[in-house]
XYZ file of C-alpha atoms in Angstrom:
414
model
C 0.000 0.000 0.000
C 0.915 3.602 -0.959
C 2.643 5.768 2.429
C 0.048 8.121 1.507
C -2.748 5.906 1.163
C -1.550 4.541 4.548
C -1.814 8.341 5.964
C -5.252 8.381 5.011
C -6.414 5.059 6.574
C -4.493 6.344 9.756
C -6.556 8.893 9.811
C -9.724 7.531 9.406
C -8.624 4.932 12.545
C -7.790 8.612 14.523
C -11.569 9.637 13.655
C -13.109 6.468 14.793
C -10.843 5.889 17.968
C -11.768 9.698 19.041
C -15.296 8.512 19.120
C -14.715 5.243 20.139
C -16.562 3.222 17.684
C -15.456 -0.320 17.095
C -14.329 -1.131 13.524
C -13.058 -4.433 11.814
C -10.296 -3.653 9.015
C -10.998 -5.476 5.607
C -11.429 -9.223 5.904
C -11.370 -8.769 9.806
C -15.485 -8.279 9.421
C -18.166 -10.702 10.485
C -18.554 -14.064 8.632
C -21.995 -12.742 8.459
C -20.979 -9.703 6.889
C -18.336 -11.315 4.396
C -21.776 -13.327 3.029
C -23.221 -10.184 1.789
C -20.535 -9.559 -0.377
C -19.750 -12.010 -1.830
C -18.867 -11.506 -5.479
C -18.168 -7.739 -4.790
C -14.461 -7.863 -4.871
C -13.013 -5.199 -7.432
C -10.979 -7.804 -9.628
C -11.537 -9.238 -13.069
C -13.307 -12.438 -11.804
C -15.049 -10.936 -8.722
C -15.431 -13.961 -7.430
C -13.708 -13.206 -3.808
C -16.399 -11.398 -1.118
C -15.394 -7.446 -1.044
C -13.243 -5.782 1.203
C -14.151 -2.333 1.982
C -11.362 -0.309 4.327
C -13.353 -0.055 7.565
C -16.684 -1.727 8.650
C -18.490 -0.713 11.896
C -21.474 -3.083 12.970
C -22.071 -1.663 16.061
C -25.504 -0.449 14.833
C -28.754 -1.887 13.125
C -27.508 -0.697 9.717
C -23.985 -1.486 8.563
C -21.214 1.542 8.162
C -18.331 0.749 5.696
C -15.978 2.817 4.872
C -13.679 3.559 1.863
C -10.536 5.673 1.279
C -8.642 6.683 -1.359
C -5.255 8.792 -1.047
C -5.481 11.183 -3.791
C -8.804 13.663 -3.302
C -9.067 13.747 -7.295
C -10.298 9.796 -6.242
C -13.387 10.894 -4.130
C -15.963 10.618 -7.265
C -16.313 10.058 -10.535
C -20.113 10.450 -12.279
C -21.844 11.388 -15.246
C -24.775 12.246 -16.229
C -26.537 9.062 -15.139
C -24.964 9.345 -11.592
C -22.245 7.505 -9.485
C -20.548 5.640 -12.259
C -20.154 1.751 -11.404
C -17.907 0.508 -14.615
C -14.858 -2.084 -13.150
C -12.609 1.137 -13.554
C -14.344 3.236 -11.577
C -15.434 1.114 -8.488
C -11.619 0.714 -8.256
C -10.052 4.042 -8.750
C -12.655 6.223 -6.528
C -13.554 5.860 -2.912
C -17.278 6.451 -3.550
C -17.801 4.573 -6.489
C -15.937 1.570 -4.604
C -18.353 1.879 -1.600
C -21.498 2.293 -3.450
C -20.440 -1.238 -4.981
C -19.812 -3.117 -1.987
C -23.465 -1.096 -0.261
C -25.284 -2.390 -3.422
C -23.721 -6.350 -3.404
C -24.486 -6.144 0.780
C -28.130 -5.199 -0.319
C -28.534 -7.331 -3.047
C -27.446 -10.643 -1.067
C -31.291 -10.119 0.954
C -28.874 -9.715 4.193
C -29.306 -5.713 4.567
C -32.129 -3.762 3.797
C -30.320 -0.479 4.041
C -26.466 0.256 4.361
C -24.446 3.488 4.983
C -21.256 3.635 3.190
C -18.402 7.140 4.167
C -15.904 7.952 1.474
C -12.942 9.868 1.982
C -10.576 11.191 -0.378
C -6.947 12.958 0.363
C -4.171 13.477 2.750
C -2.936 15.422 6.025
C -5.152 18.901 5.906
C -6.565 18.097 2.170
C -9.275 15.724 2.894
C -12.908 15.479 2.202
C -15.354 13.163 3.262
C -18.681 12.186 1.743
C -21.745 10.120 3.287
C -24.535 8.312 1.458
C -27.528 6.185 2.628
C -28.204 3.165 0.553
C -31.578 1.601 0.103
C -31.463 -1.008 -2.337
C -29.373 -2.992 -4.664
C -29.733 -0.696 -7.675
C -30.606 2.526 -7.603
C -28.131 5.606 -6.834
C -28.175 6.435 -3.395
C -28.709 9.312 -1.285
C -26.155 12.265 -0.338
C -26.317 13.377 2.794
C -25.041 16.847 2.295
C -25.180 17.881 5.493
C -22.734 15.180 7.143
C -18.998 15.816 6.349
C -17.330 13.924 8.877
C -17.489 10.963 11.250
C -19.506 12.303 14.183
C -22.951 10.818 13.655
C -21.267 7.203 14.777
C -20.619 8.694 17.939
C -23.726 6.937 19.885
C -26.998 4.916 19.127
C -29.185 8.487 19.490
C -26.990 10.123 17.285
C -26.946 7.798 14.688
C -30.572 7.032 14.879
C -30.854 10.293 14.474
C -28.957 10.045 11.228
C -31.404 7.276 10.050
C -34.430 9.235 10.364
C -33.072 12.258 8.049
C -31.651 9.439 6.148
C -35.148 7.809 4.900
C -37.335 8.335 2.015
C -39.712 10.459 1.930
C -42.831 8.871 0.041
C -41.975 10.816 -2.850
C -38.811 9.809 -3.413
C -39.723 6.283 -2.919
C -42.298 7.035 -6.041
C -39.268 8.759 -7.866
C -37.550 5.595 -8.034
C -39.863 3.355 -8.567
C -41.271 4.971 -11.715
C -37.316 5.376 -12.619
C -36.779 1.527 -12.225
C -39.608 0.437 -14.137
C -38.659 2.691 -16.914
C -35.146 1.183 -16.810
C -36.758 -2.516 -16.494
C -38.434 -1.736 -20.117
C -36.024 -0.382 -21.835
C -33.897 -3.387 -20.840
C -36.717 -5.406 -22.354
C -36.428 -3.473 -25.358
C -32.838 -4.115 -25.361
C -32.551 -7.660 -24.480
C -35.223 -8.583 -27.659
C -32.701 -6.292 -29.731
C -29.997 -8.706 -28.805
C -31.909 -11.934 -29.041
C -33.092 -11.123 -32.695
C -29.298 -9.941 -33.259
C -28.111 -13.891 -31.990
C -30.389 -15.304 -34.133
C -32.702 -16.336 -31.363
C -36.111 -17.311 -32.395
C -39.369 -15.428 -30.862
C -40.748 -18.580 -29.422
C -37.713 -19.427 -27.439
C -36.631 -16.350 -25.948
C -39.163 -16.761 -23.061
C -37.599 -19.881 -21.873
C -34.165 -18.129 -22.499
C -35.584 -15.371 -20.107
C -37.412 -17.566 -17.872
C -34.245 -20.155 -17.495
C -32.042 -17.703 -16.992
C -33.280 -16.180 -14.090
C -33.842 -19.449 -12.384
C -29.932 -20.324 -13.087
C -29.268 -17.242 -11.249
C -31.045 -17.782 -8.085
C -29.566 -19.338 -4.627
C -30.269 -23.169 -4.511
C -32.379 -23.706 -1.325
C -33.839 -26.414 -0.175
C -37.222 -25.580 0.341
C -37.847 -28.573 3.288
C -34.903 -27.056 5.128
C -34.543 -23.328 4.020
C -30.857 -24.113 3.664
C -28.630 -22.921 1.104
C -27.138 -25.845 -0.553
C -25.893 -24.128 -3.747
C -25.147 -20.573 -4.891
C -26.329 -19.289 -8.211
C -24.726 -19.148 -11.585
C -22.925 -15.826 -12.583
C -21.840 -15.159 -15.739
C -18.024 -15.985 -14.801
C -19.272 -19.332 -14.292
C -19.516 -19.721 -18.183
C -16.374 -19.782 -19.320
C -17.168 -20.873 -23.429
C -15.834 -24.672 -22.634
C -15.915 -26.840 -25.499
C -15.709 -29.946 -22.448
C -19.020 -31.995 -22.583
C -20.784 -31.231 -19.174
C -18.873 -28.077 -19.158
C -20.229 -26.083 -22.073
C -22.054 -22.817 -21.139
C -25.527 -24.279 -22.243
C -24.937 -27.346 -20.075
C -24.031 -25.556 -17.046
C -27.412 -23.011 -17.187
C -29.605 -26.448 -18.044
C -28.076 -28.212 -14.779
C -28.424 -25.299 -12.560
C -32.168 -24.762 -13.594
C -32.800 -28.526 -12.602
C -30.822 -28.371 -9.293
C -32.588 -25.354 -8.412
C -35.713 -26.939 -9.451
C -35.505 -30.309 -7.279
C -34.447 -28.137 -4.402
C -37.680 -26.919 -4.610
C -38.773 -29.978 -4.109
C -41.405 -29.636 -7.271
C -42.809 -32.978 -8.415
C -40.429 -35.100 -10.884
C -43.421 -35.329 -13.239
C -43.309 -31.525 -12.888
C -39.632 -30.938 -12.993
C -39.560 -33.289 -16.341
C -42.074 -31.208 -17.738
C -40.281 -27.921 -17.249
C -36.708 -29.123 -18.981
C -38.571 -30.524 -21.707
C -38.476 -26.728 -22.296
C -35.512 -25.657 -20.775
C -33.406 -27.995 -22.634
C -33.692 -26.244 -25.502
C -31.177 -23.749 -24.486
C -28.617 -26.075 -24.804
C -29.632 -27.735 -27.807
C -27.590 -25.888 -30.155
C -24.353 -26.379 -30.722
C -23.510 -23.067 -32.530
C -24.384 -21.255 -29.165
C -21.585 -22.718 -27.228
C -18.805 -21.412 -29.410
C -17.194 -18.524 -28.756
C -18.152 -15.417 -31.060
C -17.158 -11.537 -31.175
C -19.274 -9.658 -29.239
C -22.922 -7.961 -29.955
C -22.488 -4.440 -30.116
C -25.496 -4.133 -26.744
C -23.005 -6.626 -24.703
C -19.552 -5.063 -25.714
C -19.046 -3.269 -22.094
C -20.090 -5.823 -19.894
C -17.866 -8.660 -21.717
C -14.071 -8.728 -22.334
C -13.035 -10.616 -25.427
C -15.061 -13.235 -27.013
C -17.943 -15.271 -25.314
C -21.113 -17.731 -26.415
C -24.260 -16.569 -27.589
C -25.606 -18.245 -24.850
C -23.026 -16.058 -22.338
C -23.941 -13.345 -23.806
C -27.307 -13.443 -23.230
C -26.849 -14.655 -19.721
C -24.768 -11.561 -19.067
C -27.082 -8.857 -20.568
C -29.951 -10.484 -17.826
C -27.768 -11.076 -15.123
C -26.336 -7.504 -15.185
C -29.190 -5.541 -16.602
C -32.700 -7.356 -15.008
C -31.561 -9.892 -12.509
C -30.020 -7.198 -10.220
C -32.764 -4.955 -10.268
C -34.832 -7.276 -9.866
C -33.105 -8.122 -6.594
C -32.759 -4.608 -5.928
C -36.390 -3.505 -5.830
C -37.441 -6.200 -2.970
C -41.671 -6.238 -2.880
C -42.271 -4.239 -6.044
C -43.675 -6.849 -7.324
C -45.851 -5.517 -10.248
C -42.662 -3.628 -11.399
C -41.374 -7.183 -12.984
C -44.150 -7.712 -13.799
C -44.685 -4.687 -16.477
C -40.777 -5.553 -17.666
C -41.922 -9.255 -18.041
C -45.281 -7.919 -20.113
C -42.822 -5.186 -21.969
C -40.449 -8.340 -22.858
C -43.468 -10.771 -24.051
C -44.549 -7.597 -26.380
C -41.487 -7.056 -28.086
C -40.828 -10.987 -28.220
C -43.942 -12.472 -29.591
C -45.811 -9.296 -30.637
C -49.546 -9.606 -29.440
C -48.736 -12.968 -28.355
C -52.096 -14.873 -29.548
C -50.754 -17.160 -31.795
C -49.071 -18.900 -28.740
C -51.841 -18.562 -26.575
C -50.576 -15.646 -24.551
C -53.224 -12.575 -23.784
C -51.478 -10.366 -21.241
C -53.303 -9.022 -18.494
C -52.692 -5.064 -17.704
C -51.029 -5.095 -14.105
C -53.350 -2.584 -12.984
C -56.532 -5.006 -13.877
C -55.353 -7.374 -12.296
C -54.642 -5.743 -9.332
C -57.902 -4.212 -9.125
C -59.503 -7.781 -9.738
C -57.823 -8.985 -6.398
C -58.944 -5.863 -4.515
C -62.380 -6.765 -5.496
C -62.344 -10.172 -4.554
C -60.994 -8.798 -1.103
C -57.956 -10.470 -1.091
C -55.843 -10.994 2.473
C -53.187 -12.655 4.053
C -55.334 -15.979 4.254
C -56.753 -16.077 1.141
C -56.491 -19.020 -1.417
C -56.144 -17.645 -4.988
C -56.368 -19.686 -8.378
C -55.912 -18.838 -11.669
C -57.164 -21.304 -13.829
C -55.639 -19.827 -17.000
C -52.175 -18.626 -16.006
C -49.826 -16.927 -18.420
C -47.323 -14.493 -17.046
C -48.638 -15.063 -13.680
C -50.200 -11.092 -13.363
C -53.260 -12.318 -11.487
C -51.354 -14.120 -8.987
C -48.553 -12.168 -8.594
C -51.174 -8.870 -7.893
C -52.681 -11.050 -4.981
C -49.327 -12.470 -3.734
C -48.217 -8.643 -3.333
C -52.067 -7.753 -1.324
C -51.606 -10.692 0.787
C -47.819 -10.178 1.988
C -49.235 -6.162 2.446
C -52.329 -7.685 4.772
C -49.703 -10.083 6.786
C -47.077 -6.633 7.353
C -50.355 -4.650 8.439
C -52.046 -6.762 10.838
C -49.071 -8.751 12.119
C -47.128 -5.883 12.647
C -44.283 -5.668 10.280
C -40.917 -7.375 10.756
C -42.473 -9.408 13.191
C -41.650 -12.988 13.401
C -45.073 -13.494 12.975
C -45.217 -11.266 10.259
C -42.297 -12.818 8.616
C -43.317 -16.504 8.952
C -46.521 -15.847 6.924
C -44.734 -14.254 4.261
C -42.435 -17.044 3.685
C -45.689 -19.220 3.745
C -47.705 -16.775 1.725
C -44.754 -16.924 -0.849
C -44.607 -21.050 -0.709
């Protein structure tokens, strides 16, 4: 490490000590922790768990810290916001932090983390700190704290929390910005499809499959984790049998699947489909680049990589991001069928405006101990617009964050 980058970590551990906040250095945090981020380290493969400069758990909501030497290393943004490109997240202190806040979020561990950046040396140093919310979206400045002094006690910093929180409309800010985003992915990921060569009938089980590769494996019977998901590292363009990037998304659809413990009839049934991703041999070689995957890829990579890549980086993590927004995957889903099969007749497929269908459940009065069937399900709007009532009932009149609350949301989901 740089003298002067060690200056500025000293002096960050002077802050902290004046106050006398506990802090874990780098891989010193909790296993717990080291869980969330997972995948967040800034190398090529990403494959370690992250390793911001400080961590304080001390609090309900996680503090991590990251430093940088030079002050010209605070930021870097454009016109879209904090800029998260591999360059960035490891050249500038709060582009590095807002990476490892989003990957804690994302792993369903946190709910909300605050991440301090500080930039510079001796009498030239600034510090920013930003409140993070979910696993996607830019965060929030807090302008009004430029050093370390709301850590100094619980009052203090639940004091911090409060200012911290979203108003209701900037909650509706960002969820109107996310499902724009979530449709012009949609847009983008038919765009690519057509450009591979993949046919409109079997981009939905492209879609579909993908995002069921991606998932933890957990045993339903148990609620263990057993398996993580695939990333798109894990697809390497093999040309080994077993080991070719088709293969490997097939197998992890079916372990996920029989972790579910779904019927075999069932589970048969489903990779009858699913198989089909694999099925052609052309989309296991390795290929240059499509001009709407060029960024997120280095050198050449499968169609069926490819693909994975554009949903893993571009829906899968804002899906995970926007935890109970349920109809906002929804719309992208109904955006995606659209541009994929046009109307969708001629396979069956009438799509269901979200907002009809949520209206349908409030009329049926819908609550957490309802039984709802859909006797004709497509995209799964009806159901998903009564899943969202009923986990809104269970948070209402079992008191939120409850265990109560909690165990009839897991078996409201089930």
């Amino acid at each position: 490490m740089p003298k002067s980058e060690e200056n500025t970590n000293f002096w960050v551990k002077e802050r902290l000590d004046e106050l006398n906040v506990p802090y874990t250095v780098e891989s010193d945090m909790s296993d717990y922790m080291k869980e969330s981020l997972k995948g967040a380290a800034k190398t090529t493969s990403k494959s370690n768990f992250g390793k911001p400069d400080f961590e304080i758990e001390k609090y309900n909501v996680p503090v991590i810290i990251e430093d940088k030497s030079d002050i010209k290393h605070l930021v870097s943004e454009n016109k879209d916001g904090i800029k998260l490109d591999d360059k960035s997240v490891s050249n500038y202190a709060v582009n590095g932090g807002l990476n490892y806040a989003q990957s804690m979020i994302r792993s369903g561990k946190y709910d909300q983390v605050v991440f301090i950046a500080v930039a510079g040396v001796d009498e030239n140093i600034e510090v920013k700190v930003y409140y993070t919310f979910d696993g996607n979206s830019q965060p929030k400045l807090m302008e009004n704290y430029r050093n370390f002094n709301f850590l100094e006690n619980k009052d203090v910093f639940d004091e911090f929390i409060n200012n911290a929180k979203l108003t209701s409309a900037e909650k509706h800010r960002i969820l109107i910005k996310t499902r724009s985003d979530l449709n012009k992915q949609a847009k983008n990921l038919n765009k690519l499809m057509n450009n591979l060569n993949i046919t409109a009938d079997n981009r939905v089980i492209y879609v579909s499959g993908a995002l069921l590769a991606m998932q933890p494996v957990e045993q339903r019977s148990t609620g263990r984790i057993i398996g993580q998901g695939l990333t798109p590292n894990d697809l390497t363009g093999s040309e080994l049998y077993g080991k070719k990037d088709g293969q490997q998304i097939v197998n992890q659809i079916e372990s996920y699947l029989n972790a579910r413990e779904i019927p075999n009839s069932k589970v048969d049934l489903m990779m009858i489909s699913f198989n089909m991703i694999k099925s052609d041999p052309d989309h296991d070689r390795k290929t240059n680049l499509d001009r709407t995957v060029s960024k997120l890829i280095n050198g050449e990579a499968s169609v069926n990589k490819q693909i994975f890549t554009f949903i893993y980086e571009n829906i899968f993590k804002s899906i995970d991001a926007t935890k109970g927004v349920l109809d906002i995957m929804g719309e992208m889903y109904s955006e995606f069928l659209k541009y994929a099969l046009g109307d969708g007749k001629g396979i069956g497929i009438v799509l269901t405006p979200p907002y009809i269908t949520k209206m349908m459940a409030e009329i049926e009065d819908v609550n957490l101990d309802s039984h709802v069937m859909d006797l004709a399900t497509g995209s799964a709007g009806f159901l998903i617009a009564s899943m969202s009532i009923m986990i809104d009932d269970a948070n209402r009149k079992l008191i939120k964050n409850s265990s109560q609350a909690k165990d009839k949301i897991e078996h409201i989901k089930h």
